[in-house]
Coordinates of C-alpha atoms and ligand atoms in Angstrom, one line a residue:
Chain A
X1175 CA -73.4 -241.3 112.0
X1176 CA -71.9 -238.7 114.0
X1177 CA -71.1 -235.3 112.2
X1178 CA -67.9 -233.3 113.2
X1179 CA -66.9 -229.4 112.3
X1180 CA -63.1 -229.4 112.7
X1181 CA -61.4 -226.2 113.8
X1182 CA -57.7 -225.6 113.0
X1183 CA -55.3 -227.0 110.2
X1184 CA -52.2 -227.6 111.8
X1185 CA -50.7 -231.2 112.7
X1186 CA -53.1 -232.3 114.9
X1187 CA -56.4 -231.1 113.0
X1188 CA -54.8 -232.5 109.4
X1189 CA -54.5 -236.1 110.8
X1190 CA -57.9 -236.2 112.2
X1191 CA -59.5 -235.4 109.5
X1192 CA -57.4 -237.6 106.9
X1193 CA -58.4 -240.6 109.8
X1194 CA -61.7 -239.5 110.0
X1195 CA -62.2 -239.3 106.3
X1196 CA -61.0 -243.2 105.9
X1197 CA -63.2 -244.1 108.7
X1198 CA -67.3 -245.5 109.2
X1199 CA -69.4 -243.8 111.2
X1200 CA -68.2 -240.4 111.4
X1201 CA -68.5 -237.5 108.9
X1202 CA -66.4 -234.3 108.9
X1203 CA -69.2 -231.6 107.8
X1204 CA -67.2 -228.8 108.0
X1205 CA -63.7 -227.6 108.3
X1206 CA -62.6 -224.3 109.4
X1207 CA -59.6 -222.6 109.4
X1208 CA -58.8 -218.5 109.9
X1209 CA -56.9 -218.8 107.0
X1210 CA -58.4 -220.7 103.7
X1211 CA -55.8 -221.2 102.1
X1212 CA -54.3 -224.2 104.1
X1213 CA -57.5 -225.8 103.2
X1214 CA -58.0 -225.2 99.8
X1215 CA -56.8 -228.9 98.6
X1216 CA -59.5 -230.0 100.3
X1217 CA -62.4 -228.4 98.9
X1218 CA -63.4 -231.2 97.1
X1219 CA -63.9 -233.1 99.9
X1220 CA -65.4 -231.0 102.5
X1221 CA -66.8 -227.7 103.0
X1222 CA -64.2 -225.8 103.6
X1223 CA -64.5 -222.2 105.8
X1224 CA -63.1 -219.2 106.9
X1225 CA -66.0 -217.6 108.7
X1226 CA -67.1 -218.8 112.1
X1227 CA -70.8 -217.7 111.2
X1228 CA -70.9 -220.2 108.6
X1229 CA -70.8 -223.0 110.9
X1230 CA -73.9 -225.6 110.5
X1231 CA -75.4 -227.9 113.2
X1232 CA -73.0 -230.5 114.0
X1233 CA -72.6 -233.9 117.1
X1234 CA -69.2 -232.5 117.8
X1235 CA -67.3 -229.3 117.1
X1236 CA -63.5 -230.3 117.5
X1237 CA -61.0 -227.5 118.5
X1238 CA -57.4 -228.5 117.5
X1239 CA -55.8 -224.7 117.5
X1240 CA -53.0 -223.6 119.2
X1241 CA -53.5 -223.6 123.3
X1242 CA -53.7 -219.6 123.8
X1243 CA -56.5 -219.5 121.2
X1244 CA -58.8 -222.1 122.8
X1245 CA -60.6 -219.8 124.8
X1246 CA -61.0 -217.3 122.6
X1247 CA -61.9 -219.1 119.8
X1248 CA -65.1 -220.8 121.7
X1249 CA -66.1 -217.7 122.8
X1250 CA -66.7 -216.5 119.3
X1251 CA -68.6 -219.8 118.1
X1252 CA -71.7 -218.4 117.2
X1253 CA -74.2 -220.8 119.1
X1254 CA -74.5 -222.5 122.5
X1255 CA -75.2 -225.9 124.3
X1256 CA -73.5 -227.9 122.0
X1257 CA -70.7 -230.0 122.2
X1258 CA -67.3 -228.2 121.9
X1259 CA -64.0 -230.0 122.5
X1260 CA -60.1 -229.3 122.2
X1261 CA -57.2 -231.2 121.9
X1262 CA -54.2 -230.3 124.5
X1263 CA -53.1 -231.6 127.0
X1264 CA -52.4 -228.9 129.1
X1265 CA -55.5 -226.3 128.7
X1266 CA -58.6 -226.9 131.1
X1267 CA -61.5 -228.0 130.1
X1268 CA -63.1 -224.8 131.6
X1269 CA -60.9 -222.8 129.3
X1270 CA -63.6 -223.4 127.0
X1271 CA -66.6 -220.7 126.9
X1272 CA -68.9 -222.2 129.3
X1273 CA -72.3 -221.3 126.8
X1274 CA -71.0 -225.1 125.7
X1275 CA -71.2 -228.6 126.6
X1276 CA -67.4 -228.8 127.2
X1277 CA -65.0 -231.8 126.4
X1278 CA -61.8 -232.8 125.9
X1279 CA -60.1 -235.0 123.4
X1280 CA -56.7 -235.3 123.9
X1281 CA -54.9 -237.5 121.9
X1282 CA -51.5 -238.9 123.7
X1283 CA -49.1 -239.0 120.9
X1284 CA -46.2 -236.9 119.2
X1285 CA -47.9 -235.7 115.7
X1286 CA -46.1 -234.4 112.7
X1287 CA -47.1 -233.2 109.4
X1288 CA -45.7 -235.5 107.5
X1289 CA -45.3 -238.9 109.4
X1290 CA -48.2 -241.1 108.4
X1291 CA -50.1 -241.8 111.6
X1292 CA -51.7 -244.9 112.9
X1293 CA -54.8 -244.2 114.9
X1294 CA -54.5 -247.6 116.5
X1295 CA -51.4 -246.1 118.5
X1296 CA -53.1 -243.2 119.3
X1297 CA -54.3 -243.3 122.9
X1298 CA -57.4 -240.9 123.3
X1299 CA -57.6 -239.7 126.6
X1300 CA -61.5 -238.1 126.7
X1301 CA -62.4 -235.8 129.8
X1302 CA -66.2 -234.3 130.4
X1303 CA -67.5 -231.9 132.7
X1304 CA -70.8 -233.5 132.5
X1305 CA -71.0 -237.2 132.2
X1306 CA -73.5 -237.4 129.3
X1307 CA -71.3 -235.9 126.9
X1308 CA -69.2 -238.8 127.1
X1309 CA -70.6 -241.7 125.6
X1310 CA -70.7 -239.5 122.3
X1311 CA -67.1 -238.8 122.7
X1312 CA -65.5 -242.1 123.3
X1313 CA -67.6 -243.2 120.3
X1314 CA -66.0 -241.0 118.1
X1315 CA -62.7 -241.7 119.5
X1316 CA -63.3 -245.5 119.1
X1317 CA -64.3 -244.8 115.7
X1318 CA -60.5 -243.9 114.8
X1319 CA -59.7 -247.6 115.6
X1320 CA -57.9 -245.3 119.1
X1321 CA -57.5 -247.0 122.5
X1322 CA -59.8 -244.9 124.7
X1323 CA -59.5 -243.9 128.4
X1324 CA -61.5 -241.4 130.6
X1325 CA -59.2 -239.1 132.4
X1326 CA -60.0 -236.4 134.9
X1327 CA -58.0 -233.4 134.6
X1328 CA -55.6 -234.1 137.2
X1329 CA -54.7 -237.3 134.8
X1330 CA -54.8 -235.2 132.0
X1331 CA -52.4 -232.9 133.1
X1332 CA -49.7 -235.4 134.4
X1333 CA -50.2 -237.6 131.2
X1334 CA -49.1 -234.1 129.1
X1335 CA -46.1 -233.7 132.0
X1336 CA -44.9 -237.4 131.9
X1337 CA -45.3 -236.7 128.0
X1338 CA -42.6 -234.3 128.0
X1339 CA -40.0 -236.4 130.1
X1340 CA -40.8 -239.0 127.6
X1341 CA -40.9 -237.8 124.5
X1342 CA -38.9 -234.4 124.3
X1343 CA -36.7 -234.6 126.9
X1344 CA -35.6 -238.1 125.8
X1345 CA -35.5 -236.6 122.4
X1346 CA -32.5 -234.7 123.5
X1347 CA -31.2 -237.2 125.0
X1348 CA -30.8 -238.3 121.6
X1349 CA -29.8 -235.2 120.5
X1350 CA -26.6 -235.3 123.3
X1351 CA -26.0 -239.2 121.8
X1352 CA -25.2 -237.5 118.5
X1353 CA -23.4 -234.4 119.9
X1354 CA -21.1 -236.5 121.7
X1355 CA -20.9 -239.4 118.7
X1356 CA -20.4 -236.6 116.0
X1357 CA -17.3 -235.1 118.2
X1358 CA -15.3 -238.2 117.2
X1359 CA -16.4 -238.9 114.1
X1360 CA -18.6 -241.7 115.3
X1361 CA -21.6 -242.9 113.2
X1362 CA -24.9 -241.8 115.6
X1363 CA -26.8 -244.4 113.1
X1364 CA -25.1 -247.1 115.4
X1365 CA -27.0 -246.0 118.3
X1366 CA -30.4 -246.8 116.6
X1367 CA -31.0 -250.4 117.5
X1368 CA -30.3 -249.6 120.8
X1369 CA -32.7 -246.8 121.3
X1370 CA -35.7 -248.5 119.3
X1371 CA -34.7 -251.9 121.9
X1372 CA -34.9 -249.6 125.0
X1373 CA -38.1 -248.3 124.0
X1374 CA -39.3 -251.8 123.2
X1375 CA -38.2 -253.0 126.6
X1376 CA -41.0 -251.0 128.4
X1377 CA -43.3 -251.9 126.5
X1378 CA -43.2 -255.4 128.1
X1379 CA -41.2 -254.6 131.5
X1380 CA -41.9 -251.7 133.9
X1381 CA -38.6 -248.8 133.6
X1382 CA -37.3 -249.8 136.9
X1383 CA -37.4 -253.7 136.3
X1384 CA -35.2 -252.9 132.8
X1385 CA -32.8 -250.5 134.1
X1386 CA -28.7 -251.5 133.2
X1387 CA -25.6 -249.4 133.0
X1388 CA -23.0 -247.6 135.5
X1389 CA -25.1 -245.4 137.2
X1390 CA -27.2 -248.4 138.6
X1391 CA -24.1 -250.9 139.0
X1392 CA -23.0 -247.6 141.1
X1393 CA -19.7 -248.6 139.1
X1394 CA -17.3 -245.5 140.3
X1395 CA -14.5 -246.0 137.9
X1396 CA -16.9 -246.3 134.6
X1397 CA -18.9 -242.5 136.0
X1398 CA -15.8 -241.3 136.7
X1399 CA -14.5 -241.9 133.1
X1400 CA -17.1 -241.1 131.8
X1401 CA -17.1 -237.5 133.3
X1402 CA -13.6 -236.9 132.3
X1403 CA -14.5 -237.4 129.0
X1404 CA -17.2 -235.2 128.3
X1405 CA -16.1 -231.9 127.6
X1406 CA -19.4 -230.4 126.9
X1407 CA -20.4 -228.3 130.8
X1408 CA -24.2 -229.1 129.5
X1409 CA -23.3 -232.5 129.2
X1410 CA -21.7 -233.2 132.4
X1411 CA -24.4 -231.6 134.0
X1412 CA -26.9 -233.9 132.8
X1413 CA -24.9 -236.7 133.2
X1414 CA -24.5 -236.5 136.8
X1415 CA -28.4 -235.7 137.5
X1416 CA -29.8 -238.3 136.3
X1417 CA -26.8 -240.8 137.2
X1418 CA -28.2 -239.3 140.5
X1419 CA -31.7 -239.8 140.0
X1420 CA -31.0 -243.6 138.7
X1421 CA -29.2 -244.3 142.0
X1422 CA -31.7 -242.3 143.9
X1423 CA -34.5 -244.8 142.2
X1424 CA -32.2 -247.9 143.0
X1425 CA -31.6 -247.3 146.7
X1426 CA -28.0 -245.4 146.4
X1427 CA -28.4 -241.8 147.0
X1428 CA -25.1 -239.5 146.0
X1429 CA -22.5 -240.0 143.0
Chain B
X86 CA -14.9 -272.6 110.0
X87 CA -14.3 -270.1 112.9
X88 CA -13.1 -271.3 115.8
X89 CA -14.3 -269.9 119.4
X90 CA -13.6 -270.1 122.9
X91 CA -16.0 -268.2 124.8
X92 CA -15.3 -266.9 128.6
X93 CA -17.6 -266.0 131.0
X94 CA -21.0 -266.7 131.1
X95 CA -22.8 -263.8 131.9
X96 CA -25.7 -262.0 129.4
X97 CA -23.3 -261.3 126.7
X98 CA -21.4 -264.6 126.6
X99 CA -24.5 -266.8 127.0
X100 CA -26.5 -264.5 124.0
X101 CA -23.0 -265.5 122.1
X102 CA -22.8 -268.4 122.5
X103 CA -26.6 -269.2 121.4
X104 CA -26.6 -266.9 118.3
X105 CA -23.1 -268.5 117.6
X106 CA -24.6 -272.0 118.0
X107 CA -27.1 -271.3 115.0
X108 CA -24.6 -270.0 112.9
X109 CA -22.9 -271.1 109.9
X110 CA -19.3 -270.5 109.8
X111 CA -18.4 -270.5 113.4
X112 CA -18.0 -273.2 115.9
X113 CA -17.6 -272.6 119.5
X114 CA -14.8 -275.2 120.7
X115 CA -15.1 -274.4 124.4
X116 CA -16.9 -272.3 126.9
X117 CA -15.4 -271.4 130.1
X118 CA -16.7 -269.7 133.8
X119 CA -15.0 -269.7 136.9
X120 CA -18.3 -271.0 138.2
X121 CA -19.0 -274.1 135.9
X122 CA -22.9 -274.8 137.5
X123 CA -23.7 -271.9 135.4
X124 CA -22.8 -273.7 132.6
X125 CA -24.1 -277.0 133.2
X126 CA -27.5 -276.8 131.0
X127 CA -25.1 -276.3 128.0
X128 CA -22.7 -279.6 128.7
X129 CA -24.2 -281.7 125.8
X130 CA -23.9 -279.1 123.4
X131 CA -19.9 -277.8 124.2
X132 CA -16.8 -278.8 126.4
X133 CA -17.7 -276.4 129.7
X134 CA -14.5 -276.2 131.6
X135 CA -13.7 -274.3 134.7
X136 CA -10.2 -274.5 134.7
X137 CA -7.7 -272.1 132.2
X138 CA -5.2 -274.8 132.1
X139 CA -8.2 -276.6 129.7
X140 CA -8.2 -274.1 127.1
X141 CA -7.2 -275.6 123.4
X142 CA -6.0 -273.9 120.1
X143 CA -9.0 -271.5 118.7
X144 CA -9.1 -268.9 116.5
X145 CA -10.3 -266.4 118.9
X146 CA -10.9 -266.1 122.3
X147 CA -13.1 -263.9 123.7
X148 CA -13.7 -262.9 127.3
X149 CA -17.1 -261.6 127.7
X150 CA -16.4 -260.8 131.7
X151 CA -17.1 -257.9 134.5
X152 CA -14.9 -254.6 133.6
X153 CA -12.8 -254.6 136.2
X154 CA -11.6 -258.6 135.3
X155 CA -10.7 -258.3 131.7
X156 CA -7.2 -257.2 132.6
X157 CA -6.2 -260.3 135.1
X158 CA -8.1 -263.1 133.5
X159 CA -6.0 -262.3 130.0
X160 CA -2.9 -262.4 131.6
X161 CA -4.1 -266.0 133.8
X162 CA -4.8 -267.0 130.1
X163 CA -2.1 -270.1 129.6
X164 CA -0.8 -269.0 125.9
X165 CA 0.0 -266.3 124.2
X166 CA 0.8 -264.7 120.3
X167 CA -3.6 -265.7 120.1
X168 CA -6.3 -263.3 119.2
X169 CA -7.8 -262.6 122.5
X170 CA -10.4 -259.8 122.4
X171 CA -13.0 -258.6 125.3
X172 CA -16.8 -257.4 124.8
X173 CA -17.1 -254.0 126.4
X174 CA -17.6 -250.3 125.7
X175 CA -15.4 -248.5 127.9
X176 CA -12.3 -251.0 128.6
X177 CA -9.1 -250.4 126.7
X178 CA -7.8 -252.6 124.6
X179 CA -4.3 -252.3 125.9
X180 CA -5.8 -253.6 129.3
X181 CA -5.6 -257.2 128.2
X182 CA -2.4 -258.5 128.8
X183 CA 0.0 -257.9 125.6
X184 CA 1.1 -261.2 125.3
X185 CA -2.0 -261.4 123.1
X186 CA -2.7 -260.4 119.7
X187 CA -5.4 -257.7 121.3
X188 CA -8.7 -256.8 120.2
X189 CA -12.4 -255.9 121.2
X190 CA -15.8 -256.6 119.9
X191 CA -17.9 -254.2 121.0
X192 CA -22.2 -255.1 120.7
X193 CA -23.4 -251.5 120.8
X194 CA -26.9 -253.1 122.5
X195 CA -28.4 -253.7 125.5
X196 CA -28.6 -257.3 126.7
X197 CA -30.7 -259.3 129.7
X198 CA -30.6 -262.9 130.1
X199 CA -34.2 -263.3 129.2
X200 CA -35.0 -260.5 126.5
X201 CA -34.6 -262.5 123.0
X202 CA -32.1 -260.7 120.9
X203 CA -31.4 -260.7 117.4
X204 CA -27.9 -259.6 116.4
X205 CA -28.9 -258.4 113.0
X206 CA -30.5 -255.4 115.4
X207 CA -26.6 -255.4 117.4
X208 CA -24.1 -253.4 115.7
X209 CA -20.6 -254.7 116.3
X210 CA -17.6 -252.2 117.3
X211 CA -14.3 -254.0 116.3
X212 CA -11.1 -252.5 117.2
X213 CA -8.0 -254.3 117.0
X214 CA -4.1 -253.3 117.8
X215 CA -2.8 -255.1 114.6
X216 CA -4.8 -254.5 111.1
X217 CA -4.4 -258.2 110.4
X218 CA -6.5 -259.6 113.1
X219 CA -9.5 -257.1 111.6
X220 CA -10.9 -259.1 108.5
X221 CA -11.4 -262.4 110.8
X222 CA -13.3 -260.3 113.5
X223 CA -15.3 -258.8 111.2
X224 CA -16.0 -262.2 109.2
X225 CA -17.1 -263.5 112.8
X226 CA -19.3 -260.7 113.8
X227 CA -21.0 -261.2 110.1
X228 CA -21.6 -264.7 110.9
X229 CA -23.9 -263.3 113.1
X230 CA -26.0 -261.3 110.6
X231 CA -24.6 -258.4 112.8
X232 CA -23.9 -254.5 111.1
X233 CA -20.0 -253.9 111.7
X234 CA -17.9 -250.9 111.9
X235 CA -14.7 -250.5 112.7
X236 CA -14.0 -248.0 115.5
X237 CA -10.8 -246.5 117.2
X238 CA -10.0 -246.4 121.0
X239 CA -11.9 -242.8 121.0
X240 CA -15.0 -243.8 118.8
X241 CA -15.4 -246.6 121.1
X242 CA -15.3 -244.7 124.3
X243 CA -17.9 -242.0 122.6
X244 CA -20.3 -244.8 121.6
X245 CA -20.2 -246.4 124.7
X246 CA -20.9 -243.1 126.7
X247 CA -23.9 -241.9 123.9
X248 CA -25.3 -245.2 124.8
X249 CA -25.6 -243.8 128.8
X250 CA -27.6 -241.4 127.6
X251 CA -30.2 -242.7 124.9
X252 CA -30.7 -246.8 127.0
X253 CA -29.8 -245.9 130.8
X254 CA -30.8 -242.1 131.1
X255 CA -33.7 -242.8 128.2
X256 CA -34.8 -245.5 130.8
X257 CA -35.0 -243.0 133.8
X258 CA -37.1 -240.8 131.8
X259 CA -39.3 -243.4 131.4
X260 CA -39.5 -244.2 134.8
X261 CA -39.9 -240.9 135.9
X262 CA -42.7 -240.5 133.6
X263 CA -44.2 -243.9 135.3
X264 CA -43.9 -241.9 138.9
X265 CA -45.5 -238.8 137.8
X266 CA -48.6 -240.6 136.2
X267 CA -48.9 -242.9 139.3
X268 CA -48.8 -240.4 141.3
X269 CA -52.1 -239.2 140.3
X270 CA -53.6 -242.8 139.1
X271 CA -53.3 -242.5 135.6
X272 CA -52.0 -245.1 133.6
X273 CA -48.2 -245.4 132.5
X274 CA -49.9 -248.0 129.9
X275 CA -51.0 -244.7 128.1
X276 CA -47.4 -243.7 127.5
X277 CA -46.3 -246.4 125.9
X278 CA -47.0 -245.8 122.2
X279 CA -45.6 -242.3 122.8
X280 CA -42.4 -243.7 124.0
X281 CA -42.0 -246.2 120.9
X282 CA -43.1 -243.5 118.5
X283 CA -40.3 -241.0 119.7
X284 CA -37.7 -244.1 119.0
X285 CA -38.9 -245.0 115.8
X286 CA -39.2 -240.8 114.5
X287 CA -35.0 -241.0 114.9
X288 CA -34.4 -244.0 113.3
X289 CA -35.3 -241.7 109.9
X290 CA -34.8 -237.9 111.2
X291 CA -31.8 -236.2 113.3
X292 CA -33.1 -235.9 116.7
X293 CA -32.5 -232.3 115.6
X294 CA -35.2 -232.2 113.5
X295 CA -37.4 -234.1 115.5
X296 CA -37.8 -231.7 118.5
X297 CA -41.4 -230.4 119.4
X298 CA -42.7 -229.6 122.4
X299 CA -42.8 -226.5 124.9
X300 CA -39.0 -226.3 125.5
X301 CA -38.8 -226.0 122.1
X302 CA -41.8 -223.4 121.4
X303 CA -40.3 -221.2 124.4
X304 CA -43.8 -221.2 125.4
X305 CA -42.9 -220.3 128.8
X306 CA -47.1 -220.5 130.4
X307 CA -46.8 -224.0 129.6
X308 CA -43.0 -224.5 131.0
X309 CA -44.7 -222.9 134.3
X310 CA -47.2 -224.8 135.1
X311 CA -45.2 -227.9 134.8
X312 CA -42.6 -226.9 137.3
X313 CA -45.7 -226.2 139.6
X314 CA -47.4 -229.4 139.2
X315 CA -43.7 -231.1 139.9
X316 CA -44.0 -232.0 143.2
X317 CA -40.7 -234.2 143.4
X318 CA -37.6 -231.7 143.7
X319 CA -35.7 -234.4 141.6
X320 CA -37.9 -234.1 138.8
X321 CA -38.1 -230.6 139.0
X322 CA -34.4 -230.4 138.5
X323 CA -34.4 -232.5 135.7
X324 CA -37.3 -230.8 134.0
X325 CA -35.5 -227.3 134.3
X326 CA -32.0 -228.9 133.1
X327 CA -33.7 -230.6 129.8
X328 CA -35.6 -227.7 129.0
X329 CA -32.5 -225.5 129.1
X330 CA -30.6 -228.2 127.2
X331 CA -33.3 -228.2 124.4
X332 CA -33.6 -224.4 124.5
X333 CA -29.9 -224.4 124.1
X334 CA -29.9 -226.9 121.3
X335 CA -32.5 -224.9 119.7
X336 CA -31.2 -221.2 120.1
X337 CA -32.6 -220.2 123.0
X338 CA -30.5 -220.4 126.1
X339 CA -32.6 -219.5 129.1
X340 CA -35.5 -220.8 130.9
Ligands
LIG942 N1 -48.7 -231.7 117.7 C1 -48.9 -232.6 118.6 O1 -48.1 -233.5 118.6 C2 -50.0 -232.6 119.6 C3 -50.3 -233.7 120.3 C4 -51.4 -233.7 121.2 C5 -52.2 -232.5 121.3 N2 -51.9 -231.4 120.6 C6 -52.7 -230.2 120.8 O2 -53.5 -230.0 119.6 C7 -53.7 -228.6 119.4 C8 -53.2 -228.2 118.0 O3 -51.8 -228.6 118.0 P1 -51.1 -228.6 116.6 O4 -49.8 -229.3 116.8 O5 -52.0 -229.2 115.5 O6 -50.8 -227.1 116.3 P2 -50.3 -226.4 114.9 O7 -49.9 -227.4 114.0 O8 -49.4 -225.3 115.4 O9 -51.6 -225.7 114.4 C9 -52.3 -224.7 115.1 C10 -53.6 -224.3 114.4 O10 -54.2 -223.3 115.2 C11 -54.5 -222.2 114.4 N3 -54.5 -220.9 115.0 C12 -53.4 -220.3 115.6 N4 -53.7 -219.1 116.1 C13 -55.1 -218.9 115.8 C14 -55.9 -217.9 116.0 N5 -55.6 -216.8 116.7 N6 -57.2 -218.0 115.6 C15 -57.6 -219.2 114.9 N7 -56.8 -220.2 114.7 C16 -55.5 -220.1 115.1 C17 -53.5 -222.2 113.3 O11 -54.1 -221.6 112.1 P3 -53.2 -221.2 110.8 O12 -53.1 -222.5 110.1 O13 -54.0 -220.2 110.1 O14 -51.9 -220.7 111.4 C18 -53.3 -223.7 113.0 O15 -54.3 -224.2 112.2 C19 -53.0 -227.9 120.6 O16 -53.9 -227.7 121.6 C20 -52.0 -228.9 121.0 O17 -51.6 -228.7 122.4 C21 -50.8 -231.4 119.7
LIG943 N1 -25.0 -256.4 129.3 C1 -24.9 -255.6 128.3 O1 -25.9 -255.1 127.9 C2 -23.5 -255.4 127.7 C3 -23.5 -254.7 126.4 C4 -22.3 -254.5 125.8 C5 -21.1 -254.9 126.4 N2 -21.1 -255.5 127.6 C6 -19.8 -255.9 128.2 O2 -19.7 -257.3 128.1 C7 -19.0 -257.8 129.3 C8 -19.8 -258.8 130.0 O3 -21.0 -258.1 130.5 P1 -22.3 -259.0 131.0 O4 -23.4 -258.0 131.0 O5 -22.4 -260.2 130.2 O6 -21.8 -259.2 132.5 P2 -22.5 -260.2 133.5 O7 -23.8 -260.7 133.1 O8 -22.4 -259.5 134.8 O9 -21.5 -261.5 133.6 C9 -20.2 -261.3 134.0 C10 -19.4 -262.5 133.8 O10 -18.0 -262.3 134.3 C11 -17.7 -263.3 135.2 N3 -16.7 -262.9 136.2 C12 -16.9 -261.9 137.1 N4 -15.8 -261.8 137.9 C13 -15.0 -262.8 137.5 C14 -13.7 -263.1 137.9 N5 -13.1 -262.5 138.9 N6 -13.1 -264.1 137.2 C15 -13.7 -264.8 136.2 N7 -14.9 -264.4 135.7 C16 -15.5 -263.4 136.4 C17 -18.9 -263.8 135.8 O11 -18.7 -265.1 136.3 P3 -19.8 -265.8 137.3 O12 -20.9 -266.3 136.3 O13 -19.1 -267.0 137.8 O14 -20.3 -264.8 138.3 C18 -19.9 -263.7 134.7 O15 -19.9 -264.9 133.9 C19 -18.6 -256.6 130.0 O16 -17.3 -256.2 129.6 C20 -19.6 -255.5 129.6 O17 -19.1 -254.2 129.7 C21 -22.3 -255.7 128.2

C-alpha cells in the first residue's frame, strides 16, 4: 500500500484524489490545502489540513499547486529525504528544494473541475533525478489504471510545448470556426462531427499522412476566396500562416 | 423510391454511393467517371458508364467532381429542366449550368477513400435555387441517417471556410506538435488522448469556455520559455500569433 499526502485543491489535485480514492493499493493520508475551506467536504474522508507542520510520514508527497509556488512550497515542508513530487509540465524538477528525493508526475491531459476524468486516458509522464525513486512512482501512476512513460526533462518540456499547439491553440481554432460561423448565422454545432473525426484520424494515421484541404491541394482559387472572405485582420492572419506552414510541410513553400 | 445518378468517382461519390447502396428509399440507377476502370469493381452492383450520352431519367443527379469541373461537366450534361446538384463547400450554386433545376448537397466532413464513414456523424448542407427541389434533397440526405440543415449561398461559404480551420489547420497543429516532440525523442503517442479530449470538451462547451492554458492565464514566464525552446522560426510564428489570438479572444491583447 503506498501512502500519498496531496498538496493543493485545484483541478489537478481534486481528480487525483477522487481516482485515488476509487483505486487498490494506494491511500491518500493526508490532504493539504492553504485554505481549508475547499476541503471541508472532504473531511470525512481524509484528514484534511491547513498547516504544513501537521504533515505525517508518508511514500509520496504529491505537489499539484500552481507552478510559481512549487519551489516555495517544498522549501517549507517540514522534513527532508523523502519523496516530493509536482505536477507541471513546465517547472524543473530542480525547482523543488533539494533537502528532497525529487520527482515529477506530470500527467499529459487537459483537466477541468467538472469533467469526469478517465485515468486510463491519462498519460503519466514520470521524471526522477535519481533512478530509485522511480519504481515507486510509476507504481503509483499505474495504480490510476494511467499509461506510464519515463521522460527526461528535455521530453517533459516539449510534451508541455507540443501540448499547447494541441490543445489550446487548436482550441481557438475552434473558437475562430464559431467566430466566423456565428457572423452568418451559421450553426457552429455543424462543425462538431468534423472536429471529433479529425481528431480521431490521428489517432490511427500520423498528421501528415491525414492532411486534406486547399492549402495542401495548393488550390489558388479556393485560398484566395477564402481570404476575401474573411473580414476579421486576426483571421486572415492566421489563415495565411499556417496555409503556409501546411505547404511548407508538403513540399510547396509560399502562398 | 429515390432515384440517383451519381458522377464522379472520387472519395465523396464512392462513400455515396456505398452508404446509398445500404439504404432504404434510394436507388442509385447509374454511376458515371470519365475514367470507367475506376469503376469496374462496382459493375455487378450498377450500370457504370463513361459516356454522358448514357445517362437515363433520375430523380437527381449529382456530380460529386474536382471544383474547378462542376461548371463544364453540368452544362456537357445531355438534358435539362432535372435536379442536378454538386457536393462542395465553396462552389456556387449558379456555377452549374442553368439549364438545370440547381442545387448543392454539401457533407460538412472530411472524407478518404479508406477511413470508414458513417453519415449519421456527416451533416448535410442543402441549398437549392427553387424551394421546391428542397423537401426531396432533404428526404435523400435522411435516407442516409444524415443531420440536415438548410443553408444559404453565405452560410455555405462560412461553413466551408470554419472547416479550414478546425480539420486542415487543426491537422497542422497536430503535426507540428508530432515535430516538436520528435525533435527531442519523445513520443507523439503521448499526445494522443490530449488531442481527442480537446475535441470531445467542444462537442458540449463553447470553445469559449473551454480555454485554459498559459495564453489564457497571461502567465507571461511560461509564454517565455516556450518561444526559447522553439527552435523552428515557423513554429515560433505560429506560437506568438495563437497566443495573441487567444489573448485577444480573452481580453487581453498583447503578448
Ligand atoms: N489543469 C490542468 O489541465 C493541468 C494539467 C497538467 C498539469 N497541471 C499542473 O498541475 C498543477 C496544478 O494545476 P491546477 O490546474 O490543479 O491548478 P489550480 O486549479 O489553479 O489550483 C492551484 C492550487 O494551488 C494552490 N496555491 C496557489 N497559490 C498557492 C500558495 N501561494 N500557497 C499554497 N498553495 C497555493 C491553490 O490553493 P487555493 O485553492 O487555496 O487557491 C490551488 O489549490 C500545476 O503545476 C499545473 O501546471 C495542470
Ligand atoms: N473529400 C472531402 O473530404 C470532401 C468533403 C466535402 C465536399 N467535397 C467536395 O466533393 C467534390 C468531390 O471531392 P472528392 O474529394 O471526392 O474529389 P476526388 O477524390 O479528387 O475525386 C474527384 C473526381 O472528379 C473527377 N474529375 C476530375 N476532373 C474531371 C473532369 N475534367 N471531368 C470529369 N470528371 C473529372 C475525377 O475523375 P477521375 O476518377 O477520372 O480522376 C474524380 O472521380 C468536390 O466538389 C469537393 O469539394 C469533398
Amino acid at each position: 500500500m503506498i501512502s500519498v499526502a496531496i498538496l493543493g485543491a485545484g483541478n489537478v489535485a481534486t481528480h487525483l484524489f477522487k481516482a485515488f480514492s476509487k483505486k487498490e493499493g494506494v491511500f491518500v493520508s493526508q490532504w493539504y490545502n492553504r485554505h481549508i475551506d475547499t476541503l471541508a467536504s472532504y473531511k470525512n474522508e481524509v484528514d484534511v489540513i491547513d498547516d504544513l507542520s501537521q504533515l505525517k510520514d508518508a511514500d509520496v508527497y504529491i505537489m499539484a499547486v500552481s507552478d510559481d509556488v512549487i519551489a516555495n512550497l517544498s522549501s517549507q515542508l517540514p522534513f527532508e529525504n523523502r519523496l516530493v513530487v509536482h505536477t507541471s509540465g513546465s517547472v524543473s524538477v530542480y525547482d523543488i528544494d533539494k533537502k528532497h528525493k525529487r520527482g515529477v508526475l506530470y500527467p499529459l491531459q487537459t483537466f477541468s473541475k467538472n469533467a469526469e476524468i478517465d485515468f486510463a486516458n491519462v498519460p503519466i509522464c514520470i521524471e526522477t533525478i535519481n533512478k530509485a525513486c522511480y519504481p515507486l512512482l510509476k507504481q503509483l501512476a499505474r495504480s490510476l489504471g494511467s499509461p506510464t512513460k519515463r521522460v527526461n526533462s528535455d521530453q517533459r518540456r516539449v510534451l508541455h510545448l507540443a501540448a499547447v499547439f494541441v490543445n489550446n491553440f487548436t482550441n481557438q481554432l475552434y473558437r475562430i470556426g464559431h467566430e466566423i460561423t456565428e457572423s452568418e448565422g451559421a450553426e457552429f454545432d455543424l462543425l462538431k462531427p468534423l472536429i471529433l473525426e479529425t481528431a480521431l484520424k490521428v489517432q490511427n494515421h500520423s498528421p501528415f499522412t491525414a492532411q486534406t484541404g486547399p492549402a495542401k491541394r495548393h488550390d489558388k482559387k479556393t485560398i484566395k476566396k477564402h481570404l476575401k472572405a474573411l473580414e476579421n485582420p486576426h483571421h486572415k492572419n492566421i489563415y495565411e500562416l499556417l496555409t503556409e506552414s501546411i505547404q511548407h510541410t508538403h513540399g510547396r513553400k509560399k502562398l
